[in-house]
Amino acid sequence: MKAVVFHRHGGPEELRYEEVERPRIAAHGVLIRVRACALNHLDIWVRQGIPGYQIPLPHISGCDVSGVVEEVGGEVAGLAPGDRVFVSPGLSCWRCDMCLSGRDNMCPRYRLVGAQVNGGYAEFVKVPALNAIPIPGSLTFEQAAAFPLVTVTAWHMLFTLARLQPGEEVLVMAAGSGVGSMAVQIAKVAGARVITTVGSDEKIPKAKALGADEVIQHSRERVAERVKALTGGRGVDVVIEHIGPAVWDQCVSSLAKGGRLVTCGATSGPDVKIDLRYLFVRQLSYKGSYMGTRAELLEGAKLVGRGQLRPVVDRVLPLQEARQAQELMLSRSQFGKIVLAVRDGA
Ligand SMILES: [Zn+2]
């Protein structure tokens, strides 16, 4: 089959479109003919290499996948060739205390499709049958690839970690990012007042269309000052962020007393300064989030299937253009997800 592969860690030039062996499935596995695979920042980290994070080489990235079941293993029930499915990216053991208490993203053996095992930048991908889930509603393959990772992440951040309540005020950083575009919508559906940020004027109406009540253009407005003005000087109850040092101080200054800041990324770098006096006097919580549970993904997928949450696809490129797609993502000009489409014969 054709796939986009890297043989060593490095820049986007390491991505090569080439012929590789088609994956072979085990008794509990399914082989999916990939139709679409959405990009995530994780793909960049995996390509560059992350300290302490084992990536088998050569490697195929891509954790947000949709397609058609091609072949099922002998022990698989409930799935058949021809089924339209999307992939739940988290792989867990389903036997440990974490898995059995519904916290499968904390499983000691937790791994991700497209990180520790090969992913969907390819004509075919294999996953355990449990990870192939029927596409909800009437979503296209591109939409079905665009929602899983950002939906499960935003759901876990807003509900499980921040314990968002109806009527609360939320600041979602970067409405144009994948997680941001979904967090704005989920917070709105949950009955929150949503303030978000964008980096250019043309993204303002797009952020409003997602349901944002207020949009701050961060290239010409101070985020924390605007948040304070919009909340009568109080600040927001919850901040959802994934950018890191470039925005950290603004996020912290935007919090109301008792506010909760949840972060799931470090696109501008790993190090931030924390003033402990500010943390305890204002009784703040800072929480880290990594993916989410299978149950949260299924909850989110229900709303996606009903059209209450909309996967935001910025553009679709052919698989062969994975390198350009990653470079485009790094330019931050997109609004929503960049998706690779896989055609027959790729
Ligand atoms: Zn487990």
mmCIF file of C-alpha atoms and ligand atoms in Angstrom:
data_model
loop_
_atom_site.group_PDB
_atom_site.id
_atom_site.type_symbol
_atom_site.label_atom_id
_atom_site.label_comp_id
_atom_site.label_asym_id
_atom_site.label_seq_id
_atom_site.Cartn_x
_atom_site.Cartn_y
_atom_site.Cartn_z
ATOM 1 C CA MET A 1 0.000 0.000 0.000
ATOM 2 C CA LYS A 2 0.975 3.656 -0.254
ATOM 3 C CA ALA A 3 1.729 5.588 2.943
ATOM 4 C CA VAL A 4 3.478 8.705 4.197
ATOM 5 C CA VAL A 5 6.410 7.458 6.260
ATOM 6 C CA PHE A 6 9.352 8.946 8.149
ATOM 7 C CA HIS A 7 12.456 6.839 8.754
ATOM 8 C CA ARG A 8 14.109 9.168 11.281
ATOM 9 C CA HIS A 9 13.010 12.109 13.416
ATOM 10 C CA GLY A 10 13.388 15.589 11.937
ATOM 11 C CA GLY A 11 11.703 18.287 9.880
ATOM 12 C CA PRO A 12 8.795 17.989 7.425
ATOM 13 C CA GLU A 13 11.268 16.923 4.703
ATOM 14 C CA GLU A 14 11.515 13.540 6.464
ATOM 15 C CA LEU A 15 7.952 12.700 5.350
ATOM 16 C CA ARG A 16 8.080 10.420 2.325
ATOM 17 C CA TYR A 17 5.251 9.059 0.254
ATOM 18 C CA GLU A 18 6.203 5.481 -0.527
ATOM 19 C CA GLU A 19 5.158 1.857 -0.903
ATOM 20 C CA VAL A 20 5.018 -0.114 2.356
ATOM 21 C CA GLU A 21 3.647 -3.457 3.436
ATOM 22 C CA ARG A 22 -0.070 -3.606 4.148
ATOM 23 C CA PRO A 23 -0.761 -4.210 7.892
ATOM 24 C CA ARG A 24 -1.846 -7.716 8.939
ATOM 25 C CA ILE A 25 -4.587 -7.998 11.527
ATOM 26 C CA ALA A 26 -4.864 -10.276 14.557
ATOM 27 C CA ALA A 27 -8.004 -12.134 15.708
ATOM 28 C CA HIS A 28 -9.403 -9.062 17.542
ATOM 29 C CA GLY A 29 -8.304 -6.529 14.957
ATOM 30 C CA VAL A 30 -9.841 -4.800 11.976
ATOM 31 C CA LEU A 31 -8.229 -3.477 8.832
ATOM 32 C CA ILE A 32 -9.652 -0.137 7.718
ATOM 33 C CA ARG A 33 -9.387 1.255 4.212
ATOM 34 C CA VAL A 34 -8.573 4.874 5.111
ATOM 35 C CA ARG A 35 -10.681 7.570 3.444
ATOM 36 C CA ALA A 36 -9.605 10.562 5.513
ATOM 37 C CA CYS A 37 -7.059 11.379 8.205
ATOM 38 C CA ALA A 38 -6.997 14.685 10.064
ATOM 39 C CA LEU A 39 -3.784 16.359 11.212
ATOM 40 C CA ASN A 40 -2.990 17.113 14.840
ATOM 41 C CA HIS A 41 -0.073 18.873 16.512
ATOM 42 C CA LEU A 42 0.760 15.471 17.935
ATOM 43 C CA ASP A 43 1.866 14.486 14.396
ATOM 44 C CA ILE A 44 4.494 17.240 14.491
ATOM 45 C CA TRP A 45 5.773 16.240 17.954
ATOM 46 C CA VAL A 46 5.952 12.603 16.889
ATOM 47 C CA ARG A 47 7.851 13.471 13.701
ATOM 48 C CA GLN A 48 10.297 15.698 15.603
ATOM 49 C CA GLY A 49 10.687 13.163 18.427
ATOM 50 C CA ILE A 50 9.680 13.675 22.047
ATOM 51 C CA PRO A 51 12.109 12.958 24.915
ATOM 52 C CA GLY A 52 11.016 9.838 26.800
ATOM 53 C CA TYR A 53 8.393 8.900 24.197
ATOM 54 C CA GLN A 54 9.205 5.801 22.159
ATOM 55 C CA ILE A 55 8.185 6.021 18.506
ATOM 56 C CA PRO A 56 8.957 2.893 16.468
ATOM 57 C CA LEU A 57 10.754 3.751 13.206
ATOM 58 C CA PRO A 58 9.956 3.823 10.353
ATOM 59 C CA HIS A 59 6.680 5.381 11.385
ATOM 60 C CA ILE A 60 3.303 6.327 9.914
ATOM 61 C CA SER A 61 1.549 9.217 11.715
ATOM 62 C CA GLY A 62 -2.148 10.058 11.943
ATOM 63 C CA CYS A 63 -4.444 9.430 14.931
ATOM 64 C CA ASP A 64 -7.728 10.864 13.558
ATOM 65 C CA VAL A 65 -8.904 8.384 10.964
ATOM 66 C CA SER A 66 -12.107 7.472 9.141
ATOM 67 C CA GLY A 67 -12.743 4.887 6.481
ATOM 68 C CA VAL A 68 -14.383 1.616 5.525
ATOM 69 C CA VAL A 69 -13.821 -1.737 7.204
ATOM 70 C CA GLU A 70 -11.878 -3.905 4.741
ATOM 71 C CA GLU A 71 -11.304 -7.033 6.820
ATOM 72 C CA VAL A 72 -12.161 -8.244 10.340
ATOM 73 C CA GLY A 73 -10.292 -10.732 12.543
ATOM 74 C CA GLY A 74 -11.743 -14.134 13.411
ATOM 75 C CA GLU A 75 -12.868 -13.083 16.917
ATOM 76 C CA VAL A 76 -14.538 -9.818 15.885
ATOM 77 C CA ALA A 77 -18.300 -9.470 16.275
ATOM 78 C CA GLY A 78 -20.458 -6.486 15.369
ATOM 79 C CA LEU A 79 -18.308 -5.145 12.552
ATOM 80 C CA ALA A 80 -18.245 -6.292 8.936
ATOM 81 C CA PRO A 81 -16.444 -5.340 5.736
ATOM 82 C CA GLY A 82 -18.095 -2.286 4.219
ATOM 83 C CA ASP A 83 -18.968 -0.589 7.537
ATOM 84 C CA ARG A 84 -18.209 3.144 7.687
ATOM 85 C CA VAL A 85 -16.136 3.757 10.828
ATOM 86 C CA PHE A 86 -13.971 6.288 12.619
ATOM 87 C CA VAL A 87 -11.065 5.413 14.896
ATOM 88 C CA SER A 88 -10.957 6.024 18.631
ATOM 89 C CA PRO A 89 -7.270 6.949 18.895
ATOM 90 C CA GLY A 90 -6.611 5.750 22.473
ATOM 91 C CA LEU A 91 -5.402 2.150 22.975
ATOM 92 C CA SER A 92 -5.874 0.780 26.512
ATOM 93 C CA CYS A 93 -5.580 -2.660 28.130
ATOM 94 C CA TRP A 94 -9.230 -2.812 29.386
ATOM 95 C CA ARG A 95 -8.084 -4.967 32.326
ATOM 96 C CA CYS A 96 -6.370 -2.616 34.809
ATOM 97 C CA ASP A 97 -8.070 -0.657 37.623
ATOM 98 C CA MET A 98 -7.855 2.579 35.625
ATOM 99 C CA CYS A 99 -9.561 1.043 32.582
ATOM 100 C CA LEU A 100 -12.188 -0.712 34.695
ATOM 101 C CA SER A 101 -13.023 2.508 36.539
ATOM 102 C CA GLY A 102 -13.601 4.340 33.271
ATOM 103 C CA ARG A 103 -10.297 6.222 33.246
ATOM 104 C CA ASP A 104 -8.829 4.388 30.281
ATOM 105 C CA ASN A 105 -6.741 7.403 29.238
ATOM 106 C CA MET A 106 -4.778 6.851 32.497
ATOM 107 C CA CYS A 107 -4.096 3.180 31.706
ATOM 108 C CA PRO A 108 -0.400 2.375 32.319
ATOM 109 C CA ARG A 109 -0.377 0.820 28.850
ATOM 110 C CA TYR A 110 -2.139 3.752 27.193
ATOM 111 C CA ARG A 111 -0.902 4.333 23.656
ATOM 112 C CA LEU A 112 -2.094 6.303 20.671
ATOM 113 C CA VAL A 113 -2.771 5.244 17.122
ATOM 114 C CA GLY A 114 -0.371 7.311 15.016
ATOM 115 C CA ALA A 115 2.152 7.699 17.856
ATOM 116 C CA GLN A 116 3.325 4.453 19.470
ATOM 117 C CA VAL A 117 1.722 2.412 16.672
ATOM 118 C CA ASN A 118 1.252 3.238 12.999
ATOM 119 C CA GLY A 119 -1.582 5.577 12.074
ATOM 120 C CA GLY A 120 -3.698 6.775 9.193
ATOM 121 C CA TYR A 121 -1.379 8.623 6.772
ATOM 122 C CA ALA A 122 -1.830 5.517 4.631
ATOM 123 C CA GLU A 123 -4.202 3.513 2.434
ATOM 124 C CA PHE A 124 -4.866 1.070 5.282
ATOM 125 C CA VAL A 125 -4.608 1.113 9.067
ATOM 126 C CA LYS A 126 -5.164 -1.692 11.560
ATOM 127 C CA VAL A 127 -6.730 -1.132 14.982
ATOM 128 C CA PRO A 128 -8.305 -3.328 17.670
ATOM 129 C CA ALA A 129 -11.974 -3.851 16.791
ATOM 130 C CA LEU A 130 -12.972 -1.909 19.938
ATOM 131 C CA ASN A 131 -11.366 1.183 18.428
ATOM 132 C CA ALA A 132 -13.388 1.125 15.204
ATOM 133 C CA ILE A 133 -16.681 2.925 15.857
ATOM 134 C CA PRO A 134 -19.561 3.467 13.412
ATOM 135 C CA ILE A 135 -19.584 6.997 11.986
ATOM 136 C CA PRO A 136 -22.438 8.899 13.660
ATOM 137 C CA GLY A 137 -25.199 10.612 11.665
ATOM 138 C CA SER A 138 -24.582 11.531 8.053
ATOM 139 C CA LEU A 139 -21.025 12.790 8.421
ATOM 140 C CA THR A 140 -18.681 12.718 5.436
ATOM 141 C CA PHE A 141 -15.398 10.848 5.846
ATOM 142 C CA GLU A 142 -13.582 14.198 6.110
ATOM 143 C CA GLN A 143 -15.881 15.346 8.935
ATOM 144 C CA ALA A 144 -15.631 11.957 10.663
ATOM 145 C CA ALA A 145 -11.829 12.235 10.707
ATOM 146 C CA ALA A 146 -11.912 15.842 11.900
ATOM 147 C CA PHE A 147 -13.780 15.411 15.177
ATOM 148 C CA PRO A 148 -12.520 12.499 17.393
ATOM 149 C CA LEU A 149 -9.302 13.774 18.983
ATOM 150 C CA VAL A 150 -10.407 17.383 19.466
ATOM 151 C CA THR A 151 -13.855 16.373 20.718
ATOM 152 C CA VAL A 152 -12.615 13.881 23.309
ATOM 153 C CA THR A 153 -9.928 16.347 24.412
ATOM 154 C CA ALA A 154 -12.254 19.344 24.765
ATOM 155 C CA TRP A 155 -14.932 17.219 26.478
ATOM 156 C CA HIS A 156 -12.438 15.867 29.030
ATOM 157 C CA MET A 157 -11.052 19.360 29.699
ATOM 158 C CA LEU A 158 -14.393 21.123 30.110
ATOM 159 C CA PHE A 159 -16.452 18.541 31.987
ATOM 160 C CA THR A 160 -14.167 16.042 33.745
ATOM 161 C CA LEU A 161 -11.331 18.390 34.698
ATOM 162 C CA ALA A 162 -12.840 21.905 34.824
ATOM 163 C CA ARG A 163 -16.284 20.701 35.968
ATOM 164 C CA LEU A 164 -17.949 23.391 33.896
ATOM 165 C CA GLN A 165 -21.428 24.415 35.072
ATOM 166 C CA PRO A 166 -24.229 26.079 33.095
ATOM 167 C CA GLY A 167 -24.039 29.847 33.412
ATOM 168 C CA GLU A 168 -20.292 29.937 34.031
ATOM 169 C CA GLU A 169 -17.950 32.047 31.925
ATOM 170 C CA VAL A 170 -15.241 30.333 29.865
ATOM 171 C CA LEU A 171 -12.242 31.625 27.967
ATOM 172 C CA VAL A 172 -11.251 29.287 25.115
ATOM 173 C CA MET A 173 -7.890 30.198 23.627
ATOM 174 C CA ALA A 174 -7.576 30.059 19.816
ATOM 175 C CA ALA A 175 -11.015 29.356 18.347
ATOM 176 C CA GLY A 176 -9.284 28.543 15.043
ATOM 177 C CA SER A 177 -7.337 25.621 16.510
ATOM 178 C CA GLY A 178 -8.840 22.132 16.410
ATOM 179 C CA VAL A 179 -9.380 21.870 20.168
ATOM 180 C CA GLY A 180 -10.502 25.511 20.352
ATOM 181 C CA SER A 181 -13.085 25.106 17.585
ATOM 182 C CA MET A 182 -14.669 22.201 19.458
ATOM 183 C CA ALA A 183 -14.271 23.625 22.989
ATOM 184 C CA VAL A 184 -16.183 26.777 21.974
ATOM 185 C CA GLN A 185 -19.080 24.661 20.717
ATOM 186 C CA ILE A 186 -19.141 22.228 23.655
ATOM 187 C CA ALA A 187 -19.010 25.013 26.244
ATOM 188 C CA LYS A 188 -21.857 26.771 24.456
ATOM 189 C CA VAL A 189 -23.992 23.606 24.304
ATOM 190 C CA ALA A 190 -23.317 23.194 28.051
ATOM 191 C CA GLY A 191 -24.853 26.603 28.743
ATOM 192 C CA ALA A 192 -21.697 28.633 29.384
ATOM 193 C CA ARG A 193 -20.937 32.154 28.228
ATOM 194 C CA VAL A 194 -17.986 31.713 25.874
ATOM 195 C CA ILE A 195 -15.192 34.182 25.231
ATOM 196 C CA THR A 196 -12.578 33.156 22.696
ATOM 197 C CA THR A 197 -9.512 34.521 20.914
ATOM 198 C CA VAL A 198 -8.415 34.702 17.274
ATOM 199 C CA GLY A 199 -5.282 36.067 15.618
ATOM 200 C CA SER A 200 -6.801 37.796 12.572
ATOM 201 C CA ASP A 201 -9.920 39.769 11.669
ATOM 202 C CA GLU A 202 -11.187 37.237 9.108
ATOM 203 C CA LYS A 203 -11.446 34.616 11.859
ATOM 204 C CA ILE A 204 -13.828 36.729 13.983
ATOM 205 C CA PRO A 205 -17.065 35.834 12.107
ATOM 206 C CA LYS A 206 -15.981 32.188 11.976
ATOM 207 C CA ALA A 207 -15.554 32.125 15.759
ATOM 208 C CA LYS A 208 -18.965 33.757 16.185
ATOM 209 C CA ALA A 209 -20.493 31.159 13.882
ATOM 210 C CA LEU A 210 -19.271 28.451 16.282
ATOM 211 C CA GLY A 211 -21.327 30.103 19.008
ATOM 212 C CA ALA A 212 -18.759 32.301 20.751
ATOM 213 C CA ASP A 213 -20.413 35.177 22.633
ATOM 214 C CA GLU A 214 -17.307 37.385 22.550
ATOM 215 C CA VAL A 215 -14.248 37.231 20.316
ATOM 216 C CA ILE A 216 -10.951 38.895 21.249
ATOM 217 C CA GLN A 217 -8.511 39.659 18.418
ATOM 218 C CA HIS A 218 -5.286 38.994 20.304
ATOM 219 C CA SER A 219 -2.949 40.682 17.842
ATOM 220 C CA ARG A 220 -4.424 44.063 18.768
ATOM 221 C CA GLU A 221 -6.110 43.547 22.145
ATOM 222 C CA ARG A 222 -4.716 42.450 25.521
ATOM 223 C CA VAL A 223 -6.577 39.237 26.301
ATOM 224 C CA ALA A 224 -6.702 39.534 30.115
ATOM 225 C CA GLU A 225 -7.747 43.211 29.975
ATOM 226 C CA ARG A 226 -10.561 42.448 27.553
ATOM 227 C CA VAL A 227 -11.694 39.434 29.598
ATOM 228 C CA LYS A 228 -11.846 41.596 32.726
ATOM 229 C CA ALA A 229 -13.833 44.260 30.843
ATOM 230 C CA LEU A 230 -16.236 41.656 29.462
ATOM 231 C CA THR A 231 -16.816 40.045 32.869
ATOM 232 C CA GLY A 232 -17.315 43.181 34.956
ATOM 233 C CA GLY A 233 -13.782 42.933 36.371
ATOM 234 C CA ARG A 234 -14.351 39.416 37.747
ATOM 235 C CA GLY A 235 -12.577 37.188 35.229
ATOM 236 C CA VAL A 236 -13.681 33.806 33.879
ATOM 237 C CA ASP A 237 -14.407 30.601 35.787
ATOM 238 C CA VAL A 238 -12.580 28.373 33.310
ATOM 239 C CA VAL A 239 -9.720 28.830 30.827
ATOM 240 C CA ILE A 240 -9.098 26.191 28.153
ATOM 241 C CA GLU A 241 -5.629 26.538 26.656
ATOM 242 C CA HIS A 242 -2.985 24.549 24.758
ATOM 243 C CA ILE A 243 -0.460 27.162 23.678
ATOM 244 C CA GLY A 244 1.820 27.558 26.705
ATOM 245 C CA PRO A 245 4.282 30.383 27.528
ATOM 246 C CA ALA A 246 3.117 32.763 24.760
ATOM 247 C CA VAL A 247 -0.275 33.114 26.446
ATOM 248 C CA TRP A 248 0.152 31.649 29.950
ATOM 249 C CA ASP A 249 0.310 34.919 31.916
ATOM 250 C CA GLN A 250 -2.705 36.272 30.028
ATOM 251 C CA CYS A 251 -4.636 33.072 30.791
ATOM 252 C CA VAL A 252 -3.790 33.178 34.510
ATOM 253 C CA SER A 253 -4.673 36.890 34.749
ATOM 254 C CA SER A 254 -8.024 36.144 33.105
ATOM 255 C CA LEU A 255 -9.136 33.766 35.880
ATOM 256 C CA ALA A 256 -11.730 34.738 38.459
ATOM 257 C CA LYS A 257 -11.179 33.771 42.102
ATOM 258 C CA GLY A 258 -11.524 29.981 42.298
ATOM 259 C CA GLY A 259 -10.955 29.753 38.548
ATOM 260 C CA ARG A 260 -9.746 26.598 36.811
ATOM 261 C CA LEU A 261 -7.169 26.629 34.038
ATOM 262 C CA VAL A 262 -6.857 23.424 31.988
ATOM 263 C CA THR A 263 -4.051 22.959 29.487
ATOM 264 C CA CYS A 264 -3.473 20.204 26.933
ATOM 265 C CA GLY A 265 -0.561 21.493 24.897
ATOM 266 C CA ALA A 266 2.625 23.485 24.646
ATOM 267 C CA THR A 267 2.782 24.720 21.071
ATOM 268 C CA SER A 268 4.834 27.807 22.071
ATOM 269 C CA GLY A 269 7.173 25.898 24.430
ATOM 270 C CA PRO A 270 7.171 23.866 27.656
ATOM 271 C CA ASP A 271 8.186 26.330 30.406
ATOM 272 C CA VAL A 272 5.940 28.796 32.257
ATOM 273 C CA LYS A 273 6.351 30.713 35.511
ATOM 274 C CA ILE A 274 3.907 30.094 38.338
ATOM 275 C CA ASP A 275 3.510 32.650 41.133
ATOM 276 C CA LEU A 276 2.469 30.525 44.095
ATOM 277 C CA ARG A 277 1.155 33.537 46.038
ATOM 278 C CA TYR A 278 -1.260 34.345 43.226
ATOM 279 C CA LEU A 279 -2.243 30.663 42.949
ATOM 280 C CA PHE A 280 -3.206 30.208 46.623
ATOM 281 C CA VAL A 281 -4.575 33.648 47.451
ATOM 282 C CA ARG A 282 -6.957 33.475 44.495
ATOM 283 C CA GLN A 283 -7.594 29.740 45.079
ATOM 284 C CA LEU A 284 -6.888 28.793 41.486
ATOM 285 C CA SER A 285 -6.492 25.325 39.964
ATOM 286 C CA TYR A 286 -4.154 24.499 37.097
ATOM 287 C CA LYS A 287 -4.786 21.120 35.530
ATOM 288 C CA GLY A 288 -3.116 19.116 32.789
ATOM 289 C CA SER A 289 -5.187 17.141 30.306
ATOM 290 C CA TYR A 290 -4.155 14.340 27.961
ATOM 291 C CA MET A 291 -6.728 12.956 25.537
ATOM 292 C CA GLY A 292 -9.914 11.656 27.228
ATOM 293 C CA THR A 293 -11.804 8.454 27.837
ATOM 294 C CA ARG A 294 -13.602 6.250 25.356
ATOM 295 C CA ALA A 295 -16.892 7.048 27.136
ATOM 296 C CA GLU A 296 -16.266 10.783 26.660
ATOM 297 C CA LEU A 297 -15.558 10.250 22.980
ATOM 298 C CA LEU A 298 -18.832 8.353 22.560
ATOM 299 C CA GLU A 299 -20.750 11.121 24.415
ATOM 300 C CA GLY A 300 -19.217 13.737 22.158
ATOM 301 C CA ALA A 301 -19.837 11.638 19.035
ATOM 302 C CA LYS A 302 -23.537 11.530 19.881
ATOM 303 C CA LEU A 303 -23.740 15.322 19.723
ATOM 304 C CA VAL A 304 -21.667 15.391 16.543
ATOM 305 C CA GLY A 305 -24.031 12.866 14.960
ATOM 306 C CA ARG A 306 -27.054 15.013 15.856
ATOM 307 C CA GLY A 307 -25.462 18.130 14.435
ATOM 308 C CA GLN A 308 -25.213 19.850 17.829
ATOM 309 C CA LEU A 309 -21.429 19.910 17.422
ATOM 310 C CA ARG A 310 -19.913 20.573 14.032
ATOM 311 C CA PRO A 311 -16.500 19.237 12.948
ATOM 312 C CA VAL A 312 -14.704 22.229 11.485
ATOM 313 C CA VAL A 313 -12.752 21.314 8.346
ATOM 314 C CA ASP A 314 -10.525 24.097 7.059
ATOM 315 C CA ARG A 315 -9.376 22.252 3.967
ATOM 316 C CA VAL A 316 -8.785 18.829 2.469
ATOM 317 C CA LEU A 317 -5.510 17.863 0.775
ATOM 318 C CA PRO A 318 -4.501 14.578 -0.879
ATOM 319 C CA LEU A 319 -2.404 12.137 1.190
ATOM 320 C CA GLN A 320 0.609 12.789 -1.030
ATOM 321 C CA GLU A 321 0.659 16.391 0.250
ATOM 322 C CA ALA A 322 1.088 15.466 3.931
ATOM 323 C CA ARG A 323 4.273 17.505 4.143
ATOM 324 C CA GLN A 324 2.598 20.671 2.808
ATOM 325 C CA ALA A 325 -0.336 19.990 5.120
ATOM 326 C CA GLN A 326 1.923 19.890 8.188
ATOM 327 C CA GLU A 327 3.712 23.056 7.068
ATOM 328 C CA LEU A 328 0.328 24.726 6.626
ATOM 329 C CA MET A 329 -0.696 23.711 10.145
ATOM 330 C CA LEU A 330 2.477 25.263 11.549
ATOM 331 C CA SER A 331 1.670 28.550 9.756
ATOM 332 C CA ARG A 332 -1.534 28.810 11.876
ATOM 333 C CA SER A 333 -3.461 30.370 9.013
ATOM 334 C CA GLN A 334 -6.142 27.657 9.129
ATOM 335 C CA PHE A 335 -9.462 27.726 10.946
ATOM 336 C CA GLY A 336 -10.292 24.219 12.125
ATOM 337 C CA LYS A 337 -8.846 20.965 10.925
ATOM 338 C CA ILE A 338 -6.635 20.148 7.971
ATOM 339 C CA VAL A 339 -7.622 16.759 6.568
ATOM 340 C CA LEU A 340 -5.801 14.377 4.237
ATOM 341 C CA ALA A 341 -8.039 12.536 1.790
ATOM 342 C CA VAL A 342 -7.014 9.050 0.706
ATOM 343 C CA ARG A 343 -8.227 7.859 -2.709
ATOM 344 C CA ASP A 344 -8.070 4.339 -4.107
ATOM 345 C CA GLY A 345 -4.501 3.591 -5.108
ATOM 346 C CA ALA A 346 -3.729 6.698 -2.971
HETATM 347 ZN ZN ZN B 1 -5.689 -0.433 31.409
#
